[in-house]
PDB file of C-alpha atoms in Angstrom:
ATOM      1  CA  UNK A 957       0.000   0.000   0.000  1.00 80.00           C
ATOM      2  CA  UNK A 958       1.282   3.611  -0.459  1.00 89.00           C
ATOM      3  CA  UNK A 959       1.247   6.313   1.719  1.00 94.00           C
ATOM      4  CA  UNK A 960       1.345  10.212   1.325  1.00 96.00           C
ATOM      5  CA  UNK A 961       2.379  12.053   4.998  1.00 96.00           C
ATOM      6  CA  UNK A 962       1.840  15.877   5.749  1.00 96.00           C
ATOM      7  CA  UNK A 963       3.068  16.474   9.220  1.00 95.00           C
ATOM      8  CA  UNK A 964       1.637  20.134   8.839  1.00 96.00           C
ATOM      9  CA  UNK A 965      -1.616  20.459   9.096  1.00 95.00           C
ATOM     10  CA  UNK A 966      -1.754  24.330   9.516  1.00 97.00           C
ATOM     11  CA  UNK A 967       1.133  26.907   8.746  1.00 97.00           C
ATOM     12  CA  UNK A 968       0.976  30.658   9.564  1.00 98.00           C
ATOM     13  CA  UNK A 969       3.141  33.343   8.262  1.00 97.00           C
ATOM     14  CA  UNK A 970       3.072  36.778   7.555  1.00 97.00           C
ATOM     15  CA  UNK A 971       3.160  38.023   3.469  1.00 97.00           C
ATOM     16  CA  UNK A 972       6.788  37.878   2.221  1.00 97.00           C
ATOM     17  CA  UNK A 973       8.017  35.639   4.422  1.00 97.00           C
ATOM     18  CA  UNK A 974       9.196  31.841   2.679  1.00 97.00           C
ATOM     19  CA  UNK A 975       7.153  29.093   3.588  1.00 98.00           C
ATOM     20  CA  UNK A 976       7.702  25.349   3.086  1.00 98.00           C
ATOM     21  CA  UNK A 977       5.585  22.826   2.823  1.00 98.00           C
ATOM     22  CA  UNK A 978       6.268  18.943   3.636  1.00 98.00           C
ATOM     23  CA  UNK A 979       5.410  15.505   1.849  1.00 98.00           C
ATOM     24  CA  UNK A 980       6.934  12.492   2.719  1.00 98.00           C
ATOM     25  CA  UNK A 981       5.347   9.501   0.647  1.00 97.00           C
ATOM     26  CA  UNK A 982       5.842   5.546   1.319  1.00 96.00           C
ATOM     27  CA  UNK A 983       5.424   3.468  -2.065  1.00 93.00           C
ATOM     28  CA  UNK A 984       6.532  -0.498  -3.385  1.00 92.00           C
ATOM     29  CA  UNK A 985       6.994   0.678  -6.538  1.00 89.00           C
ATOM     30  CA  UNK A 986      10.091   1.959  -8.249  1.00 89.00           C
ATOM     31  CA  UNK A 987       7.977   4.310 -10.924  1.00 89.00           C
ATOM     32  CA  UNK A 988       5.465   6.336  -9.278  1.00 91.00           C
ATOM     33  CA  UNK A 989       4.665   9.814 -10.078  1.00 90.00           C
ATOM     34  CA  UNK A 990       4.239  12.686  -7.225  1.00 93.00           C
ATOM     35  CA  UNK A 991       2.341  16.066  -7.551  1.00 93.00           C
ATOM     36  CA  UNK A 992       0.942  18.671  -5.476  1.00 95.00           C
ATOM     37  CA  UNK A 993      -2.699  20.277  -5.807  1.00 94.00           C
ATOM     38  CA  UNK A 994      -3.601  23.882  -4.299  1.00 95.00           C
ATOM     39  CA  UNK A 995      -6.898  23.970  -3.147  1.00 95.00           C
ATOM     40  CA  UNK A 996      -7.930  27.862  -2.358  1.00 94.00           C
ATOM     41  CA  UNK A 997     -11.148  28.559  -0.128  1.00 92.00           C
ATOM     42  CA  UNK A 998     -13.330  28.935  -3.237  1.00 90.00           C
ATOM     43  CA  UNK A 999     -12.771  25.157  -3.066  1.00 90.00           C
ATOM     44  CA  UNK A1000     -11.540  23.642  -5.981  1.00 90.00           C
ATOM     45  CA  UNK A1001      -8.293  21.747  -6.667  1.00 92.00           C
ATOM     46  CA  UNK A1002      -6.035  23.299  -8.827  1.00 90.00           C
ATOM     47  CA  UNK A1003      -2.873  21.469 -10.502  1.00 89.00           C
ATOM     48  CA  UNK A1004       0.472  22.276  -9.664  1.00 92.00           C
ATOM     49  CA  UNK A1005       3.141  19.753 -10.439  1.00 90.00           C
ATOM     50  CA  UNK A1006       3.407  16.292 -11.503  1.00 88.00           C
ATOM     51  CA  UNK A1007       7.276  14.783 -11.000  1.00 89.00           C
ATOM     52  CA  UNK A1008       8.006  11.811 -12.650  1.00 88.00           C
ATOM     53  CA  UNK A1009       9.922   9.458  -9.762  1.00 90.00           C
ATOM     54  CA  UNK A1010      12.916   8.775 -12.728  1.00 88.00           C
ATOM     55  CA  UNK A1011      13.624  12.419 -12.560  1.00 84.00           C
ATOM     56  CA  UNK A1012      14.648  14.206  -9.308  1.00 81.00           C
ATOM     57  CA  UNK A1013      15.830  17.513 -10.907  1.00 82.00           C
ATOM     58  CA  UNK A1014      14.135  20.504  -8.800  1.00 84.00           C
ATOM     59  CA  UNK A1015      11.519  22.255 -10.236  1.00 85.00           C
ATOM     60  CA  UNK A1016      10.926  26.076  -9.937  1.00 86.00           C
ATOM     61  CA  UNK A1017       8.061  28.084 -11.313  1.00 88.00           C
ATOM     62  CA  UNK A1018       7.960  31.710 -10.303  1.00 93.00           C
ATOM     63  CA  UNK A1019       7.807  31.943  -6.669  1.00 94.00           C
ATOM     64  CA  UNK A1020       7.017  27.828  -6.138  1.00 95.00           C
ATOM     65  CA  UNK A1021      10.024  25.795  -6.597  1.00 94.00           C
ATOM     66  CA  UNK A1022       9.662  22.336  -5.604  1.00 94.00           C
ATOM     67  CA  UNK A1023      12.619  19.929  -3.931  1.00 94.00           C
ATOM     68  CA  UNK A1024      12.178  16.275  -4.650  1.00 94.00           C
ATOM     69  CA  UNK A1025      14.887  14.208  -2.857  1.00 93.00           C
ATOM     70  CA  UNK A1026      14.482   9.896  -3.281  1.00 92.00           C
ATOM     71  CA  UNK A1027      16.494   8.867  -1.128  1.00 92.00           C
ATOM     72  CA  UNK A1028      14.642  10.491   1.670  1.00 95.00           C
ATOM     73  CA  UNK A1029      10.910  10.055  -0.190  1.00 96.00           C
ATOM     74  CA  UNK A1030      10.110  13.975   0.358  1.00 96.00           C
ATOM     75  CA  UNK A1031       8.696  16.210  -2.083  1.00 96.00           C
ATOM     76  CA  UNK A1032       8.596  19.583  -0.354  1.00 97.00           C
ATOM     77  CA  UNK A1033       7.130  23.151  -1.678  1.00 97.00           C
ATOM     78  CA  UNK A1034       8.519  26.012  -1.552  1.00 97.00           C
ATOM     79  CA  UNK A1035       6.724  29.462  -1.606  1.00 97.00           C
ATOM     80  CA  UNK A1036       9.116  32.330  -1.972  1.00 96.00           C
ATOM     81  CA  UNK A1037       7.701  35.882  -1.109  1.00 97.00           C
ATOM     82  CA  UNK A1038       3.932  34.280   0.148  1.00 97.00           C
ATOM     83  CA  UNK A1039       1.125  36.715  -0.346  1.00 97.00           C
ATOM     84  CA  UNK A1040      -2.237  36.476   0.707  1.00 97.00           C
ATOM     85  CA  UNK A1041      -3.506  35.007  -2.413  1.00 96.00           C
ATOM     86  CA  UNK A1042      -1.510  32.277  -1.557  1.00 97.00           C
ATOM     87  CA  UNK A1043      -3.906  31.208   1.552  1.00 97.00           C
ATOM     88  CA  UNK A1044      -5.058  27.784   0.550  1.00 97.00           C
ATOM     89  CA  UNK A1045      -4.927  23.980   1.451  1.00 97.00           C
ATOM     90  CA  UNK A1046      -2.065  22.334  -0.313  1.00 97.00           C
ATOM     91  CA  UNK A1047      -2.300  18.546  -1.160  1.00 96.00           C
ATOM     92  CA  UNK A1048       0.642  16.520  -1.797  1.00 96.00           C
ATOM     93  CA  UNK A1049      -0.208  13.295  -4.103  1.00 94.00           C
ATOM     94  CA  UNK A1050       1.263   9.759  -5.052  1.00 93.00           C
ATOM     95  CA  UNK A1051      -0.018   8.165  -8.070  1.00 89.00           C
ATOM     96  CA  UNK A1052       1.018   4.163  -8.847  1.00 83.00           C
ATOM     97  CA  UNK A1053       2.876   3.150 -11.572  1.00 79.00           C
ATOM     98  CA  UNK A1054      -0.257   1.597 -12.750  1.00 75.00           C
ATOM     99  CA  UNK A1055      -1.722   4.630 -12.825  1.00 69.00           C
ATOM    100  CA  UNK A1056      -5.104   3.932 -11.065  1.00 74.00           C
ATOM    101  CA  UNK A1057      -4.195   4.336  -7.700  1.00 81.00           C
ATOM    102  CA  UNK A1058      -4.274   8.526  -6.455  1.00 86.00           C
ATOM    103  CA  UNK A1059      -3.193   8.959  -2.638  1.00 91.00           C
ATOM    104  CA  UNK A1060      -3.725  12.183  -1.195  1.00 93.00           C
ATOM    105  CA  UNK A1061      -1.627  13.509   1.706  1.00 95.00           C
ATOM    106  CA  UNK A1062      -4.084  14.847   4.922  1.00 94.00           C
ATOM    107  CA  UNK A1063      -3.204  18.643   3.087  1.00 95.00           C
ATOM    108  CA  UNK A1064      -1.502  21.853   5.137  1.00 97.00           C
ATOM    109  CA  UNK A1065      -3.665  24.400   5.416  1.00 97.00           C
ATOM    110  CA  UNK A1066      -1.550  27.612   4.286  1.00 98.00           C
ATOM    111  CA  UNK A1067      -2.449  31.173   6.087  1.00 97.00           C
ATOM    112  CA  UNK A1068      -0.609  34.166   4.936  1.00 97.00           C
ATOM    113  CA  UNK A1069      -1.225  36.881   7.010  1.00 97.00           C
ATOM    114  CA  UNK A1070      -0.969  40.577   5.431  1.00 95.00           C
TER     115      UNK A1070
ATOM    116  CA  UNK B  16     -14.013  24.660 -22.757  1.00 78.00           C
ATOM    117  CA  UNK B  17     -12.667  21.493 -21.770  1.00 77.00           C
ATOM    118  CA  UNK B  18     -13.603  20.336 -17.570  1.00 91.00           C
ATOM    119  CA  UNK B  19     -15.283  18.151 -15.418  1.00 95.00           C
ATOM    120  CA  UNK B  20     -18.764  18.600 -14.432  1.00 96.00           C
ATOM    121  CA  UNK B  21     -20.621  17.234 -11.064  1.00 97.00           C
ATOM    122  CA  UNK B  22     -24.247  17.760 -10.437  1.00 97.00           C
ATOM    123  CA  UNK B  23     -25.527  19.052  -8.234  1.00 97.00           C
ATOM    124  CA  UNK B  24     -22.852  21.631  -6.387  1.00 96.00           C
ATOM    125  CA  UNK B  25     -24.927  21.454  -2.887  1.00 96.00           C
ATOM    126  CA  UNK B  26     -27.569  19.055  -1.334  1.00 97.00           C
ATOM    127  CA  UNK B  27     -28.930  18.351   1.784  1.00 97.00           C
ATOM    128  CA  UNK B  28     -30.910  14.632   2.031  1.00 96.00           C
ATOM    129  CA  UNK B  29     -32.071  12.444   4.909  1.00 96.00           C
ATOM    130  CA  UNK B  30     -30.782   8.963   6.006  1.00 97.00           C
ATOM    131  CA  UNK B  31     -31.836   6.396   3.664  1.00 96.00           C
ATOM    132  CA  UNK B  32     -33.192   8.238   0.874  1.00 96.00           C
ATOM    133  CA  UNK B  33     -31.232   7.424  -2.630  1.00 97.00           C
ATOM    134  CA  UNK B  34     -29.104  10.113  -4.378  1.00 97.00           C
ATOM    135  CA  UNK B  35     -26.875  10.074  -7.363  1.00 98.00           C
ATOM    136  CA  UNK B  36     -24.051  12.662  -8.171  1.00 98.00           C
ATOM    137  CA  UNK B  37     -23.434  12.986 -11.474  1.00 98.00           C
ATOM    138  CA  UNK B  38     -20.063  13.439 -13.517  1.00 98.00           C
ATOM    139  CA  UNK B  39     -19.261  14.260 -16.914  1.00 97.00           C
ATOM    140  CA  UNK B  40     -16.037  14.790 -18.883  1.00 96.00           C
ATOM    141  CA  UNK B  41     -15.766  16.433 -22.169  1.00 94.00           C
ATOM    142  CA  UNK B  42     -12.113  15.687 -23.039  1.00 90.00           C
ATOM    143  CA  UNK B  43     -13.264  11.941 -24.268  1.00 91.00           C
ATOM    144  CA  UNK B  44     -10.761  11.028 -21.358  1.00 90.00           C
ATOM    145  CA  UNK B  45     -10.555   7.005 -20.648  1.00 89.00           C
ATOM    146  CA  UNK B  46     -10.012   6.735 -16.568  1.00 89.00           C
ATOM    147  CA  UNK B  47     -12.627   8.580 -14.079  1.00 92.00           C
ATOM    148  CA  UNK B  48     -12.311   9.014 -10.530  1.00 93.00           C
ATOM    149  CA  UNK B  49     -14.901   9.827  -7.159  1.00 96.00           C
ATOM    150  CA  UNK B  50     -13.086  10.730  -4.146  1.00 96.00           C
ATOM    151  CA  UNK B  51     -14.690  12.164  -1.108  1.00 97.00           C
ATOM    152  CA  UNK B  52     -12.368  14.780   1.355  1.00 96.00           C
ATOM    153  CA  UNK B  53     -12.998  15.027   4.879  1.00 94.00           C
ATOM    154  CA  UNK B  54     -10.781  16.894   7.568  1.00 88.00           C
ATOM    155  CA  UNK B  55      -7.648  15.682   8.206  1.00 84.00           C
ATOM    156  CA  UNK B  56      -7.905  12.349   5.857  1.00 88.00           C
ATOM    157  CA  UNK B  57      -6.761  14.732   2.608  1.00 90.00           C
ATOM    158  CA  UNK B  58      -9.091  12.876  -0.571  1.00 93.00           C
ATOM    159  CA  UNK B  59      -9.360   9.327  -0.421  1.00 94.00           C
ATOM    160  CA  UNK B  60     -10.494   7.283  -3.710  1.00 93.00           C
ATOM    161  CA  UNK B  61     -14.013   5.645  -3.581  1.00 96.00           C
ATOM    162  CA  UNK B  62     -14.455   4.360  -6.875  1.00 95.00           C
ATOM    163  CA  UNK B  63     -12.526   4.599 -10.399  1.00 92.00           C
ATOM    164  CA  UNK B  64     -12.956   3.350 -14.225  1.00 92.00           C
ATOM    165  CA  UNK B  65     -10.616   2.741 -16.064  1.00 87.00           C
ATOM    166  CA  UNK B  66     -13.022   2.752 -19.271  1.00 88.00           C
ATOM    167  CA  UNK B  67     -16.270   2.055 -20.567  1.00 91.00           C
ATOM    168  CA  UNK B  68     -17.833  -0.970 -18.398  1.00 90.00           C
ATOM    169  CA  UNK B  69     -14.578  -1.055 -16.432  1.00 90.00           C
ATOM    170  CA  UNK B  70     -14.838  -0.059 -12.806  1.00 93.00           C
ATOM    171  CA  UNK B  71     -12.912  -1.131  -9.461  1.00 92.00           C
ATOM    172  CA  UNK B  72     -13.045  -0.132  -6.048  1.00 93.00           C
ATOM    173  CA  UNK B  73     -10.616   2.241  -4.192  1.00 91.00           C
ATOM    174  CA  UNK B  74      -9.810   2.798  -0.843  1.00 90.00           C
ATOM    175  CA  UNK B  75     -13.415   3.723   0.761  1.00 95.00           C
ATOM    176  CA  UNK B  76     -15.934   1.901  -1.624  1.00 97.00           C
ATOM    177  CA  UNK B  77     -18.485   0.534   1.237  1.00 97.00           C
ATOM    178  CA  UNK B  78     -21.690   2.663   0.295  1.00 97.00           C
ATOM    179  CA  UNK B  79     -21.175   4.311  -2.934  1.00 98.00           C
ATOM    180  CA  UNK B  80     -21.878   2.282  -6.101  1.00 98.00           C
ATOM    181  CA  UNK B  81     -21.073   3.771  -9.553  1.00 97.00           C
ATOM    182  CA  UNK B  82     -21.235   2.624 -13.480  1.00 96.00           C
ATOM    183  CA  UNK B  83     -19.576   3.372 -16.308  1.00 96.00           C
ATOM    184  CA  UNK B  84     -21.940   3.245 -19.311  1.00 96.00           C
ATOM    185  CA  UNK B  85     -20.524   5.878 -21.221  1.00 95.00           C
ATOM    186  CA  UNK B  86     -17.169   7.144 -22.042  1.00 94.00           C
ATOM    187  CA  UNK B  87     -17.807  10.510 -20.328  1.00 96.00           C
ATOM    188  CA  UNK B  88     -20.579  10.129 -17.728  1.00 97.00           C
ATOM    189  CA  UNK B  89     -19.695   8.540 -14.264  1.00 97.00           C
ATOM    190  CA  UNK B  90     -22.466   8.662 -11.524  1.00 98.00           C
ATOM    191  CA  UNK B  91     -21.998   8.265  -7.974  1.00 98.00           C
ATOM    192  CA  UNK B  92     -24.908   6.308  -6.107  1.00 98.00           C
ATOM    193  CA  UNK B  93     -25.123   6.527  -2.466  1.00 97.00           C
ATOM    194  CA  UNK B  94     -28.223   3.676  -2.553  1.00 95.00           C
ATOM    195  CA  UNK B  95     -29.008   4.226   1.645  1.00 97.00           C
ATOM    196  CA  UNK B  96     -27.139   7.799   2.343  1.00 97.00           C
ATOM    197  CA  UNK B  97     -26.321   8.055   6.398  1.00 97.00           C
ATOM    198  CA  UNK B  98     -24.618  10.616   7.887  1.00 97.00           C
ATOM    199  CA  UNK B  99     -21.196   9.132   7.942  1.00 96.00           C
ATOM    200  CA  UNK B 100     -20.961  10.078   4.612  1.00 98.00           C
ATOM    201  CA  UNK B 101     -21.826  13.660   4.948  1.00 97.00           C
ATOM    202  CA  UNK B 102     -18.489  14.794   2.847  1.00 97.00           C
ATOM    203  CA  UNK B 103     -17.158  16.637  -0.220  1.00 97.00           C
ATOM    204  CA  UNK B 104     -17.093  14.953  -3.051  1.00 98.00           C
ATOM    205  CA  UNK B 105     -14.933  15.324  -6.587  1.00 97.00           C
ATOM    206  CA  UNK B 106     -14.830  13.612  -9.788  1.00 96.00           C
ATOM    207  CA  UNK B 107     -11.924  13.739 -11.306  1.00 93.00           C
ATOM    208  CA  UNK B 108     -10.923  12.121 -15.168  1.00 91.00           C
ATOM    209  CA  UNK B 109      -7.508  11.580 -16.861  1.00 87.00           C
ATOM    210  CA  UNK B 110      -6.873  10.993 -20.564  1.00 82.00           C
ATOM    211  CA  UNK B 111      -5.146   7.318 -20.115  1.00 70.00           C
ATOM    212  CA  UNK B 112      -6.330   3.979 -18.782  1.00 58.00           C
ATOM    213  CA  UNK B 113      -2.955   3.842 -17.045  1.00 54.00           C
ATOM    214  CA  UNK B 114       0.351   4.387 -17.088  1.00 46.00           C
ATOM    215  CA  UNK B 115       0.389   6.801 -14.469  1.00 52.00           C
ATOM    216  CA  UNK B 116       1.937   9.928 -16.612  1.00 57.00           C
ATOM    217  CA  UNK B 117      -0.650  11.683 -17.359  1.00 69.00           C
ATOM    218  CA  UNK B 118      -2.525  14.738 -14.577  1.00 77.00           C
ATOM    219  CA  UNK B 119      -6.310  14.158 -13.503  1.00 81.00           C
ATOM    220  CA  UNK B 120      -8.612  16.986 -13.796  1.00 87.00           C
ATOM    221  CA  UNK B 121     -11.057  17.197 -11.179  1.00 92.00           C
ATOM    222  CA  UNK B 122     -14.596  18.578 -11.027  1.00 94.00           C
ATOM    223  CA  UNK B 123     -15.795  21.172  -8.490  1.00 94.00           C
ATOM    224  CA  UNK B 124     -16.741  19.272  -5.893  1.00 96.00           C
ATOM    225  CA  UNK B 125     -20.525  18.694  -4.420  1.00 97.00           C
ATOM    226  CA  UNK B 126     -20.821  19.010  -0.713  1.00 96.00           C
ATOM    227  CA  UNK B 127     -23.096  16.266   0.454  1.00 98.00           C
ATOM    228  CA  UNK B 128     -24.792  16.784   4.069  1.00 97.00           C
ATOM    229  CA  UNK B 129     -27.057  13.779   4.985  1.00 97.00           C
ATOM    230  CA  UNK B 130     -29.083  14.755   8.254  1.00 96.00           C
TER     231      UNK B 130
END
């Protein structure tokens, strides 16, 4: 069985100030595939990354840079700079190498604080 | 405009009486997903399909039924409703039947209360 782990359930900071957020997963396989969905108050779950397991080059995409490390099976965000628009539950996700199989993390609820 | 559709957003029902949530795709995708999201638990995976007449249980199937007639449609039945599965729900669809590479889209969700 797989298993996606979010120690932090809520984070608080105040706007500008970096924030990161943690994933450890647990999987069998040797493929797998990792991403993380934001999910803002308005409710829906918005895409952010998907990281193949076969690649652990860091990702960065404007202020969001994401550090994906195997050999400790983390797959932490990054926020650079938060602002407020940035409030918002953050799932971490493990998908099988099958493909069928989508495990969500518990999700960190983010606060930024003006 | 492609996206995932659930129907209805909102609904209130009593134990015992029989709903269905409906889902529909227009991107002709081949797998389709339900998973409900509750505090704490993050979204856990009820049902999925991984095409027409091709469905398997996930995590937290006891209660839910669903069917896959139809490439894009993928209803959720709750047959007996009770209050343990007061929850939000999402529908989510991906273009392949596996594999694993490709990103699901997901739906808007439908917040289910059952008093």
């Amino acid at each position: 069985a797989q298993k996606v782990t979010q120690a932090q359930t809520e984070i608080s900071v105040v706007e500008k100030e970096d924030v990161t957020l943690d994933c450890v997963y647990e999987t069998r396989d040797t493929t797998y595939y990792l991403f993380w969905y934001k999910q803002p108050p308005s409710g829906e779950l918005v895409f952010l990354i998907r990281r193949n397991s076969f690649d652990e080059q860091n990702e960065i995409s404007g202020r969001y840079s994401w550090n994906f490390q195997k050999s400790t099976s983390s797959f932490n965000f990054t926020i650079t700079a938060s602002q407020v628009v940035d409030s918002a539950v953050y799932f971490c996700a493990l998908k099988n190498n099958a493909g069928n199989m989508l495990t969500f993390g518990g999700g960190t609820r983010l606060m930024v604080k003006p | 405009e492609a996206q995932v559709t659930q129907n209805p957003r909102y609904l209130i029902t009593v134990t015992g009486k029989k709903l269905t949530v409906t889902c529909s795709q227009n991107m002709n995708h081949e797998y389709m997903s339900w998973y409900r999201q509750d505090p704490g638990l993050g979204l856990r995976q009820i049902y999925y399909s991984m095409n027409v007449e091709v469905t398997d249980k996930g995590d937290v199937p006891e209660g839910y039924k669903v069917s896959r007639k139809e490439k894009r449609n993928f209803p959720l039945i709750l047959e007996s409703p009770s209050p343990n599965q007061t929850s939000l729900y999402f529908c989510a669809s991906s273009p392949e039947r596996g594999g694993g590479t490709d990103t699901q889209y997901f739906g808007p969700g439908t917040r289910l209360t059952v008093l």
